[in-house]
Every structure is written in C-alpha cells, then in structure tokens.
mmCIF file of C-alpha atoms in Angstrom:
data_model
loop_
_atom_site.group_PDB
_atom_site.id
_atom_site.type_symbol
_atom_site.label_atom_id
_atom_site.label_comp_id
_atom_site.label_asym_id
_atom_site.label_seq_id
_atom_site.Cartn_x
_atom_site.Cartn_y
_atom_site.Cartn_z
ATOM 1 C CA UNK A 305 155.938 -20.798 57.340
ATOM 2 C CA UNK A 306 154.855 -21.880 53.832
ATOM 3 C CA UNK A 307 151.995 -24.382 53.370
ATOM 4 C CA UNK A 308 154.271 -26.915 51.653
ATOM 5 C CA UNK A 309 156.766 -26.830 54.529
ATOM 6 C CA UNK A 310 153.909 -27.146 57.046
ATOM 7 C CA UNK A 311 152.636 -30.262 55.280
ATOM 8 C CA UNK A 312 156.080 -31.877 55.251
ATOM 9 C CA UNK A 313 156.594 -30.963 58.909
ATOM 10 C CA UNK A 314 153.220 -32.455 59.862
ATOM 11 C CA UNK A 315 153.917 -35.711 58.017
ATOM 12 C CA UNK A 316 157.319 -36.036 59.676
ATOM 13 C CA UNK A 317 155.814 -35.300 63.073
ATOM 14 C CA UNK A 318 153.114 -37.942 62.618
ATOM 15 C CA UNK A 319 155.693 -40.541 61.540
ATOM 16 C CA UNK A 320 157.991 -39.776 64.458
ATOM 17 C CA UNK A 321 155.080 -39.740 66.909
ATOM 18 C CA UNK A 322 153.808 -43.126 65.759
ATOM 19 C CA UNK A 323 157.211 -44.783 66.021
ATOM 20 C CA UNK A 324 157.905 -43.212 69.411
ATOM 21 C CA UNK A 325 154.636 -44.314 71.025
ATOM 22 C CA UNK A 326 155.370 -45.950 74.362
ATOM 23 C CA UNK A 327 153.176 -49.037 74.355
ATOM 24 C CA UNK A 328 152.028 -50.003 77.870
ATOM 25 C CA UNK A 329 152.716 -53.492 79.195
ATOM 26 C CA UNK A 330 150.706 -55.795 81.404
ATOM 27 C CA UNK A 331 152.555 -57.926 83.930
ATOM 28 C CA UNK A 332 152.007 -61.685 83.847
ATOM 29 C CA UNK A 333 153.017 -64.224 86.472
ATOM 30 C CA UNK A 334 156.716 -64.195 87.219
ATOM 31 C CA UNK A 335 157.006 -60.526 86.310
ATOM 32 C CA UNK A 336 156.900 -61.223 82.560
ATOM 33 C CA UNK A 337 155.850 -58.147 80.590
ATOM 34 C CA UNK A 338 153.432 -58.540 77.680
ATOM 35 C CA UNK A 339 152.863 -55.519 75.378
ATOM 36 C CA UNK A 340 149.272 -54.270 75.449
ATOM 37 C CA UNK A 341 148.995 -54.508 71.683
ATOM 38 C CA UNK A 342 150.309 -57.226 69.419
ATOM 39 C CA UNK A 343 150.251 -58.076 65.756
ATOM 40 C CA UNK A 344 147.884 -60.986 65.034
ATOM 41 C CA UNK A 345 148.824 -63.300 62.168
ATOM 42 C CA UNK A 346 145.782 -65.555 61.730
ATOM 43 C CA UNK A 347 145.106 -66.167 57.986
ATOM 44 C CA UNK A 348 148.481 -64.596 57.121
ATOM 45 C CA UNK A 349 149.763 -67.463 54.969
ATOM 46 C CA UNK A 350 150.896 -65.945 51.673
ATOM 47 C CA UNK A 351 154.662 -65.646 52.133
ATOM 48 C CA UNK A 352 155.149 -62.421 50.175
ATOM 49 C CA UNK A 353 152.215 -60.602 51.781
ATOM 50 C CA UNK A 354 153.019 -61.961 55.230
ATOM 51 C CA UNK A 355 156.677 -60.921 55.073
ATOM 52 C CA UNK A 356 155.791 -57.384 53.968
ATOM 53 C CA UNK A 357 153.058 -57.024 56.603
ATOM 54 C CA UNK A 358 155.222 -58.324 59.454
ATOM 55 C CA UNK A 359 158.137 -56.167 58.366
ATOM 56 C CA UNK A 360 155.837 -53.145 58.342
ATOM 57 C CA UNK A 361 154.386 -54.011 61.738
ATOM 58 C CA UNK A 362 157.851 -54.118 63.296
ATOM 59 C CA UNK A 363 158.750 -50.869 61.544
ATOM 60 C CA UNK A 364 155.652 -49.197 62.986
ATOM 61 C CA UNK A 365 156.638 -50.351 66.482
ATOM 62 C CA UNK A 366 154.815 -53.591 67.234
ATOM 63 C CA UNK A 367 156.909 -55.749 69.557
ATOM 64 C CA UNK A 368 154.384 -58.503 70.235
ATOM 65 C CA UNK A 369 153.678 -61.127 67.563
ATOM 66 C CA UNK A 370 150.966 -63.738 67.934
ATOM 67 C CA UNK A 371 150.991 -66.924 65.867
ATOM 68 C CA UNK A 372 150.077 -70.618 66.099
ATOM 69 C CA UNK A 373 151.138 -73.874 64.517
ATOM 70 C CA UNK A 374 147.837 -74.119 62.682
ATOM 71 C CA UNK A 375 148.313 -70.666 61.104
ATOM 72 C CA UNK A 376 151.054 -72.089 58.891
ATOM 73 C CA UNK A 377 153.227 -68.973 59.096
ATOM 74 C CA UNK A 378 155.758 -69.610 61.872
ATOM 75 C CA UNK A 379 158.501 -70.069 59.281
ATOM 76 C CA UNK A 380 157.698 -66.668 57.737
ATOM 77 C CA UNK A 381 157.812 -64.975 61.127
ATOM 78 C CA UNK A 382 161.162 -66.666 61.707
ATOM 79 C CA UNK A 383 162.579 -65.153 58.516
ATOM 80 C CA UNK A 384 161.344 -61.661 59.379
ATOM 81 C CA UNK A 385 162.702 -61.832 62.917
ATOM 82 C CA UNK A 386 166.047 -63.114 61.659
ATOM 83 C CA UNK A 387 166.236 -60.090 59.343
ATOM 84 C CA UNK A 388 165.479 -57.702 62.191
ATOM 85 C CA UNK A 389 167.939 -59.386 64.547
ATOM 86 C CA UNK A 390 170.767 -59.212 61.999
ATOM 87 C CA UNK A 391 170.020 -55.976 60.117
ATOM 88 C CA UNK A 392 167.871 -53.789 62.376
ATOM 89 C CA UNK A 393 169.576 -54.333 65.734
ATOM 90 C CA UNK A 394 166.417 -55.808 67.265
ATOM 91 C CA UNK A 395 167.252 -57.777 70.401
ATOM 92 C CA UNK A 396 165.490 -61.018 71.252
ATOM 93 C CA UNK A 397 164.453 -59.663 74.657
ATOM 94 C CA UNK A 398 162.710 -56.729 72.976
ATOM 95 C CA UNK A 399 160.187 -58.912 71.143
ATOM 96 C CA UNK A 400 157.328 -60.950 72.648
ATOM 97 C CA UNK A 401 156.336 -64.043 70.643
ATOM 98 C CA UNK A 402 153.331 -66.258 71.305
ATOM 99 C CA UNK A 403 152.580 -69.564 69.621
ATOM 100 C CA UNK A 404 150.086 -72.322 70.319
ATOM 101 C CA UNK A 405 149.751 -76.085 70.540
ATOM 102 C CA UNK A 406 147.954 -77.412 67.472
ATOM 103 C CA UNK A 407 144.551 -79.048 68.098
ATOM 104 C CA UNK A 408 145.862 -82.112 66.263
ATOM 105 C CA UNK A 409 148.845 -82.212 68.650
ATOM 106 C CA UNK A 410 146.787 -81.564 71.752
ATOM 107 C CA UNK A 411 147.899 -84.773 73.454
ATOM 108 C CA UNK A 412 150.522 -85.157 76.212
ATOM 109 C CA UNK A 413 152.948 -87.150 74.073
ATOM 110 C CA UNK A 414 152.934 -84.498 71.311
ATOM 111 C CA UNK A 415 153.555 -81.315 73.326
ATOM 112 C CA UNK A 416 157.353 -81.374 73.358
ATOM 113 C CA UNK A 417 157.768 -82.243 69.688
ATOM 114 C CA UNK A 418 155.202 -79.575 68.787
ATOM 115 C CA UNK A 419 156.986 -76.716 70.535
ATOM 116 C CA UNK A 420 160.358 -77.893 69.242
ATOM 117 C CA UNK A 421 158.995 -77.761 65.686
ATOM 118 C CA UNK A 422 157.592 -74.271 66.313
ATOM 119 C CA UNK A 423 160.941 -73.057 67.652
ATOM 120 C CA UNK A 424 162.737 -74.465 64.638
ATOM 121 C CA UNK A 425 160.402 -72.633 62.257
ATOM 122 C CA UNK A 426 160.523 -69.418 64.270
ATOM 123 C CA UNK A 427 164.329 -69.686 64.453
ATOM 124 C CA UNK A 428 164.134 -68.993 68.185
ATOM 125 C CA UNK A 429 165.543 -70.707 71.247
ATOM 126 C CA UNK A 430 162.378 -69.950 73.208
ATOM 127 C CA UNK A 431 158.968 -68.332 72.893
ATOM 128 C CA UNK A 432 157.572 -65.940 75.472
ATOM 129 C CA UNK A 433 154.179 -67.609 75.689
ATOM 130 C CA UNK A 434 152.978 -71.071 74.696
ATOM 131 C CA UNK A 435 149.227 -71.718 74.738
ATOM 132 C CA UNK A 436 146.995 -74.759 74.488
ATOM 133 C CA UNK A 437 145.012 -73.569 71.474
ATOM 134 C CA UNK A 438 141.688 -75.063 72.543
ATOM 135 C CA UNK A 439 140.259 -77.417 75.173
ATOM 136 C CA UNK A 440 139.159 -79.863 72.465
ATOM 137 C CA UNK A 441 141.572 -82.101 70.554
ATOM 138 C CA UNK A 442 141.106 -83.165 66.941
ATOM 139 C CA UNK A 443 142.034 -86.448 65.311
ATOM 140 C CA UNK A 444 142.053 -87.567 61.671
ATOM 141 C CA UNK A 445 140.702 -91.066 61.145
ATOM 142 C CA UNK A 446 141.454 -93.491 58.305
ATOM 143 C CA UNK A 447 138.615 -92.258 56.125
ATOM 144 C CA UNK A 448 139.990 -88.670 56.452
ATOM 145 C CA UNK A 449 137.152 -87.773 58.784
ATOM 146 C CA UNK A 450 138.094 -85.187 61.407
ATOM 147 C CA UNK A 451 136.505 -85.715 64.803
ATOM 148 C CA UNK A 452 136.802 -84.006 68.171
ATOM 149 C CA UNK A 453 138.106 -86.461 70.767
ATOM 150 C CA UNK A 454 138.314 -86.447 74.586
ATOM 151 C CA UNK A 455 141.337 -84.794 76.135
ATOM 152 C CA UNK A 456 143.089 -85.027 79.506
ATOM 153 C CA UNK A 457 143.777 -81.414 80.456
ATOM 154 C CA UNK A 458 145.718 -82.292 83.609
ATOM 155 C CA UNK A 459 148.141 -84.582 81.786
ATOM 156 C CA UNK A 460 148.443 -82.077 78.942
ATOM 157 C CA UNK A 461 149.199 -79.233 81.336
ATOM 158 C CA UNK A 462 151.972 -81.181 83.057
ATOM 159 C CA UNK A 463 153.706 -81.459 79.682
ATOM 160 C CA UNK A 464 153.205 -77.720 79.163
ATOM 161 C CA UNK A 465 154.898 -77.100 82.529
ATOM 162 C CA UNK A 466 157.836 -79.219 81.394
ATOM 163 C CA UNK A 467 158.411 -76.814 78.495
ATOM 164 C CA UNK A 468 158.875 -73.975 80.979
ATOM 165 C CA UNK A 469 161.298 -76.132 82.972
ATOM 166 C CA UNK A 470 163.247 -76.872 79.785
ATOM 167 C CA UNK A 471 163.479 -73.181 78.848
ATOM 168 C CA UNK A 472 161.532 -73.568 75.611
ATOM 169 C CA UNK A 473 158.914 -71.045 76.758
ATOM 170 C CA UNK A 474 158.942 -68.353 79.406
ATOM 171 C CA UNK A 475 155.266 -68.786 80.256
ATOM 172 C CA UNK A 476 152.261 -70.977 79.470
ATOM 173 C CA UNK A 477 148.566 -70.374 79.153
ATOM 174 C CA UNK A 478 145.257 -71.354 77.640
ATOM 175 C CA UNK A 479 143.110 -70.324 74.701
ATOM 176 C CA UNK A 480 139.360 -70.760 74.215
ATOM 177 C CA UNK A 481 138.921 -72.378 77.637
ATOM 178 C CA UNK A 482 135.861 -71.511 79.727
ATOM 179 C CA UNK A 483 136.037 -70.622 83.426
ATOM 180 C CA UNK A 484 135.267 -74.106 84.767
ATOM 181 C CA UNK A 485 137.962 -75.592 82.519
ATOM 182 C CA UNK A 486 140.510 -73.030 83.689
ATOM 183 C CA UNK A 487 139.644 -73.820 87.307
ATOM 184 C CA UNK A 488 140.273 -77.533 86.727
ATOM 185 C CA UNK A 489 143.668 -76.827 85.181
ATOM 186 C CA UNK A 490 144.585 -74.521 88.063
ATOM 187 C CA UNK A 491 143.695 -77.128 90.700
ATOM 188 C CA UNK A 492 146.102 -79.694 89.281
ATOM 189 C CA UNK A 493 148.823 -77.267 88.183
ATOM 190 C CA UNK A 494 152.284 -76.621 89.542
ATOM 191 C CA UNK A 495 152.718 -73.590 87.272
ATOM 192 C CA UNK A 496 149.489 -71.598 87.073
ATOM 193 C CA UNK A 497 148.204 -70.355 83.684
ATOM 194 C CA UNK A 498 149.625 -66.891 83.043
ATOM 195 C CA UNK A 499 147.405 -66.009 80.127
ATOM 196 C CA UNK A 500 144.043 -66.668 78.535
ATOM 197 C CA UNK A 501 143.460 -65.846 74.882
ATOM 198 C CA UNK A 502 139.828 -65.677 73.803
ATOM 199 C CA UNK A 503 137.661 -64.023 71.207
ATOM 200 C CA UNK A 504 136.661 -60.651 72.582
ATOM 201 C CA UNK A 505 135.305 -57.450 71.073
ATOM 202 C CA UNK A 506 132.572 -54.878 71.595
ATOM 203 C CA UNK A 507 129.871 -57.427 70.707
ATOM 204 C CA UNK A 508 131.401 -60.237 72.827
ATOM 205 C CA UNK A 509 132.865 -58.703 75.989
ATOM 206 C CA UNK A 510 133.289 -61.803 78.203
ATOM 207 C CA UNK A 511 132.654 -59.885 81.425
ATOM 208 C CA UNK A 512 132.465 -62.924 83.730
ATOM 209 C CA UNK A 513 135.607 -64.446 82.230
ATOM 210 C CA UNK A 514 137.503 -61.171 82.591
ATOM 211 C CA UNK A 515 136.472 -60.876 86.233
ATOM 212 C CA UNK A 516 137.578 -64.446 86.941
ATOM 213 C CA UNK A 517 140.933 -63.896 85.263
ATOM 214 C CA UNK A 518 141.561 -60.640 87.124
ATOM 215 C CA UNK A 519 140.849 -62.368 90.429
ATOM 216 C CA UNK A 520 143.249 -65.196 89.553
ATOM 217 C CA UNK A 521 146.105 -63.115 88.110
ATOM 218 C CA UNK A 522 145.574 -64.267 84.519
ATOM 219 C CA UNK A 523 146.189 -61.707 81.771
ATOM 220 C CA UNK A 524 143.553 -61.772 79.028
ATOM 221 C CA UNK A 525 144.402 -61.391 75.342
ATOM 222 C CA UNK A 526 141.588 -60.606 72.901
ATOM 223 C CA UNK A 527 141.749 -62.191 69.467
ATOM 224 C CA UNK A 528 139.395 -60.947 66.745
ATOM 225 C CA UNK A 529 139.197 -57.617 68.656
ATOM 226 C CA UNK A 530 137.637 -55.932 65.605
ATOM 227 C CA UNK A 531 134.878 -58.520 65.268
ATOM 228 C CA UNK A 532 136.419 -60.683 62.523
ATOM 229 C CA UNK A 533 134.086 -59.177 59.924
ATOM 230 C CA UNK A 534 135.521 -61.395 57.157
ATOM 231 C CA UNK A 535 135.553 -64.653 59.133
ATOM 232 C CA UNK A 536 133.103 -66.374 56.794
ATOM 233 C CA UNK A 537 135.310 -65.506 53.796
ATOM 234 C CA UNK A 538 138.486 -66.725 55.511
ATOM 235 C CA UNK A 539 136.880 -70.003 56.582
ATOM 236 C CA UNK A 540 135.352 -70.588 53.147
ATOM 237 C CA UNK A 541 138.892 -70.706 51.714
ATOM 238 C CA UNK A 542 139.425 -73.834 53.822
ATOM 239 C CA UNK A 543 136.088 -75.382 52.967
ATOM 240 C CA UNK A 544 134.348 -74.360 56.185
ATOM 241 C CA UNK A 545 130.896 -72.829 56.209
ATOM 242 C CA UNK A 546 129.789 -70.325 58.837
ATOM 243 C CA UNK A 547 127.428 -67.384 58.953
ATOM 244 C CA UNK A 548 128.667 -63.921 58.059
ATOM 245 C CA UNK A 549 129.468 -61.922 61.228
ATOM 246 C CA UNK A 550 127.677 -58.680 62.020
ATOM 247 C CA UNK A 551 130.006 -55.811 61.116
ATOM 248 C CA UNK A 552 130.387 -54.157 64.510
ATOM 249 C CA UNK A 553 132.620 -51.456 63.035
ATOM 250 C CA UNK A 554 129.513 -49.994 61.421
ATOM 251 C CA UNK A 555 127.656 -49.735 64.726
ATOM 252 C CA UNK A 556 126.108 -46.261 65.116
ATOM 253 C CA UNK A 557 127.431 -45.789 68.657
ATOM 254 C CA UNK A 558 130.968 -46.662 67.590
ATOM 255 C CA UNK A 559 130.693 -44.250 64.678
ATOM 256 C CA UNK A 560 129.549 -41.401 66.968
ATOM 257 C CA UNK A 561 132.333 -41.952 69.489
ATOM 258 C CA UNK A 562 134.944 -42.290 66.750
ATOM 259 C CA UNK A 563 133.851 -38.994 65.211
ATOM 260 C CA UNK A 564 134.106 -37.260 68.596
ATOM 261 C CA UNK A 565 137.762 -38.293 68.901
ATOM 262 C CA UNK A 566 138.646 -37.962 65.209
ATOM 263 C CA UNK A 567 139.515 -41.662 65.221
ATOM 264 C CA UNK A 568 138.323 -44.684 63.258
ATOM 265 C CA UNK A 569 135.771 -47.109 64.684
ATOM 266 C CA UNK A 570 138.515 -49.754 64.740
ATOM 267 C CA UNK A 571 140.694 -47.534 66.935
ATOM 268 C CA UNK A 572 137.795 -46.940 69.322
ATOM 269 C CA UNK A 573 137.022 -50.671 69.474
ATOM 270 C CA UNK A 574 140.662 -51.445 70.329
ATOM 271 C CA UNK A 575 140.917 -48.590 72.819
ATOM 272 C CA UNK A 576 137.763 -49.854 74.559
ATOM 273 C CA UNK A 577 139.351 -53.256 75.201
ATOM 274 C CA UNK A 578 142.614 -51.614 76.262
ATOM 275 C CA UNK A 579 140.774 -49.598 78.900
ATOM 276 C CA UNK A 580 139.162 -52.814 80.134
ATOM 277 C CA UNK A 581 142.673 -54.066 80.854
ATOM 278 C CA UNK A 582 142.821 -56.486 77.931
ATOM 279 C CA UNK A 583 145.687 -57.058 75.460
ATOM 280 C CA UNK A 584 144.604 -56.735 71.821
ATOM 281 C CA UNK A 585 146.097 -58.488 68.778
ATOM 282 C CA UNK A 586 144.505 -57.002 65.646
ATOM 283 C CA UNK A 587 145.558 -58.322 62.247
ATOM 284 C CA UNK A 588 145.760 -56.532 58.902
ATOM 285 C CA UNK A 589 147.960 -56.609 55.824
ATOM 286 C CA UNK A 590 146.904 -53.093 54.863
ATOM 287 C CA UNK A 591 149.728 -50.647 55.650
ATOM 288 C CA UNK A 592 147.382 -47.846 56.696
ATOM 289 C CA UNK A 593 145.434 -50.122 59.029
ATOM 290 C CA UNK A 594 148.582 -51.647 60.535
ATOM 291 C CA UNK A 595 149.575 -48.104 61.525
ATOM 292 C CA UNK A 596 146.056 -47.121 62.546
ATOM 293 C CA UNK A 597 145.544 -50.136 64.822
ATOM 294 C CA UNK A 598 148.776 -49.326 66.642
ATOM 295 C CA UNK A 599 147.816 -45.688 67.187
ATOM 296 C CA UNK A 600 145.395 -46.075 70.124
ATOM 297 C CA UNK A 601 147.402 -44.697 73.030
ATOM 298 C CA UNK A 602 146.937 -40.968 72.488
ATOM 299 C CA UNK A 603 143.263 -40.636 73.402
ATOM 300 C CA UNK A 604 141.003 -41.751 76.254
ATOM 301 C CA UNK A 605 137.382 -42.862 76.192
ATOM 302 C CA UNK A 606 135.304 -41.118 78.854
ATOM 303 C CA UNK A 607 133.368 -43.068 81.515
ATOM 304 C CA UNK A 608 130.174 -42.208 79.621
ATOM 305 C CA UNK A 609 131.613 -43.545 76.345
ATOM 306 C CA UNK A 610 132.828 -46.704 78.068
ATOM 307 C CA UNK A 611 129.355 -47.237 79.528
ATOM 308 C CA UNK A 612 127.776 -46.784 76.090
ATOM 309 C CA UNK A 613 130.111 -49.348 74.545
ATOM 310 C CA UNK A 614 129.581 -51.828 77.376
ATOM 311 C CA UNK A 615 125.871 -51.765 76.565
ATOM 312 C CA UNK A 616 126.603 -53.087 73.049
ATOM 313 C CA UNK A 617 127.604 -56.492 74.443
ATOM 314 C CA UNK A 618 125.590 -59.322 72.863
ATOM 315 C CA UNK A 619 127.104 -62.005 75.061
ATOM 316 C CA UNK A 620 127.489 -65.407 73.445
ATOM 317 C CA UNK A 621 125.318 -64.268 70.550
ATOM 318 C CA UNK A 622 128.103 -61.889 69.551
ATOM 319 C CA UNK A 623 130.665 -64.679 69.198
ATOM 320 C CA UNK A 624 132.008 -65.262 65.682
ATOM 321 C CA UNK A 625 134.201 -68.358 66.015
ATOM 322 C CA UNK A 626 132.275 -71.268 67.520
ATOM 323 C CA UNK A 627 134.634 -74.008 66.201
ATOM 324 C CA UNK A 628 131.653 -76.208 65.299
ATOM 325 C CA UNK A 629 132.797 -76.141 61.683
ATOM 326 C CA UNK A 630 136.001 -78.022 62.584
ATOM 327 C CA UNK A 631 134.313 -81.363 63.305
ATOM 328 C CA UNK A 632 130.808 -82.748 62.941
ATOM 329 C CA UNK A 633 130.777 -83.862 66.593
ATOM 330 C CA UNK A 634 132.427 -80.735 68.033
ATOM 331 C CA UNK A 635 129.424 -79.554 70.060
ATOM 332 C CA UNK A 636 128.917 -83.043 71.527
ATOM 333 C CA UNK A 637 132.463 -83.273 72.847
ATOM 334 C CA UNK A 638 132.498 -83.107 76.670
ATOM 335 C CA UNK A 639 135.230 -80.466 76.536
ATOM 336 C CA UNK A 640 133.435 -78.175 74.080
ATOM 337 C CA UNK A 641 133.665 -74.841 75.942
ATOM 338 C CA UNK A 642 130.509 -73.037 74.778
ATOM 339 C CA UNK A 643 127.610 -75.359 75.524
ATOM 340 C CA UNK A 644 125.142 -72.452 75.697
ATOM 341 C CA UNK A 645 126.051 -71.156 72.248
ATOM 342 C CA UNK A 646 122.984 -71.238 70.008
ATOM 343 C CA UNK A 647 124.441 -70.729 66.531
#
C-alpha cells in the first residue's frame, strides 16, 4: 500500500470515526436523556463566527447545545437549527437544547415571557432544559446603576414548573446555586430540579456539590470545564474587570497524563469530568478544537491518573467566575451563593 494512499485512508478513517462516536447520555428525572458532552455558546455573539462554529459542531456530532438569554445568541442558534432541520434531516428529538432565565428577568412575573421570547428566537416549540441562571436577580435603576436585589426562589420555581406544565420545556433546573439553596427549592417544589449547571474543572471540582446532587438525582453540568483561561479578556469586552485565571491546561500533571494517552490537556480535563459522571459543555470557535473537545470517548483515565487529577482541586480558590463584577453589592446580597469566596 503506497504512503499517499495510507495517508488518505487514515484521514478518512479519522473523519468517519469522529462522526460515528456514540456519545453517552445521562438520565435526568422523567427519563430525559442529556448527552454527556454539549457545545457551550457563552461569548459566541458574532453572527458569522457563531453560525460557522455551530454548524461545524453539529457536523462533528454534537447534539447538545447550551445557551442563555444573556448570551445574546439564541437567534443565531435558531437559524442554524432551522437549516439542519430543513436541509440536513436533523429531527427535533435528536437535539438537546438548554437555555436560561436572564438575571434581569429572574422574577416570577417575568418567567413566562422570558421563555416565550427564547423559544421565538430559537425557532423552537420547546426547549429540553430551562434553568434559573443564578440565585441572585439584577435590576437596573434610574441612574443606570445595576444592583443585585432579593429574590423569592419558591415563587420563582413555581413559575418554572408552570413552563413544564405548558410544554415550553421538558425539564427545569438551576445554575450557580449552592447546596443550601437547592435544598430550599426542593422543599417547596412540586417538580424537583433535574439539573444543576455550575462552574467545574480540574481546579474547581465541587466534590460536596456533586455528592449532594448524586444523592438527590440531579444531573450536574460543568460550564467552563477547561478553566475559562480567557475569562478576563471576555469580561473586559463588556467593561468588567476580573483577575486573569490560572491556565490549568498548562499544569504539569495534566501535561504528563495527556502525553501518556497521546491526547491534549483539554481532552484529559474533559475526560476527567466525564469519568466523574458530569456533563461537559466546552466552547470554542476553532475548528480543530471543536473536533478535539468532542473526541474524548476513546480513552480511559486510570484510577491512579484520576487520583492525581483529584489532588489538583483548589476548591473555591480555583473558581473563575465569582459574579461580583456584575453589581457593586453582589457579595452583600443574601442570596449570593459563594459567601466563603475570598477573591
């Protein structure tokens, strides 16, 4: 077999293998399946770049898309999905879409109008998962000052339950809530939270939260699973100031383990969370990385490697997004979820 033919054969094999990867699912309440990996869309606001990246993600095989009202890209996702429904024979039931209640709409009387607006932009009749984006609500006052204001989680959750009843979402959940806040919601709920989305990565492993969620049948989704190494740059574009995150992908232990498996440190970081039983939603607009992030199901980290990576946990000190930059009084709000966060 000639070298040129071998190269072509290898490239074709890699392409076919990537597209034919069977992505595992986790089962949420009610038997709803959520793919173990999704495509995150935070900061994906440029319409041309976003369309190309989403189109590529679907081509690669992603069938789980995560967005939020505040991301400003639901309308772009709607256009891409419409293309795939009409031209690529994608069926609605084959795609899992998550969106979230805006912090500025995080009041009982705004829930229904918020999800209806999201559905209109997404060009969907329903989403698969609708989350309260954060336990703290924001309000703009007359002088354009943004402040965090008290919120009634019980009343808010009842309106979330009504969206399930109305068929606008198949399931509901929480994002950025701490354990005590989740417990309060559960006590007053008719429909229990099916999902919790929180920042989680090698440097912020949320062990106690994961254990609580496992005990209470709540599937955990990790946002910023690669450590959000450019978070300070992203936030600066919106006028927010925050410290530059530590680049966990350059950690020596990650590098060693990645080399042993002939994988990138990003793939190892995602595989680590997958083996912890967590859904990951990495984001990239780089074609190579979109493919790379998806390709994590053909290797296994050994118990020794898992133990090594678990020891890299920095706890709350590893957290990147503290939300304090959103409002001057954020940390003083009674519903601020990370009271023991130092930075």
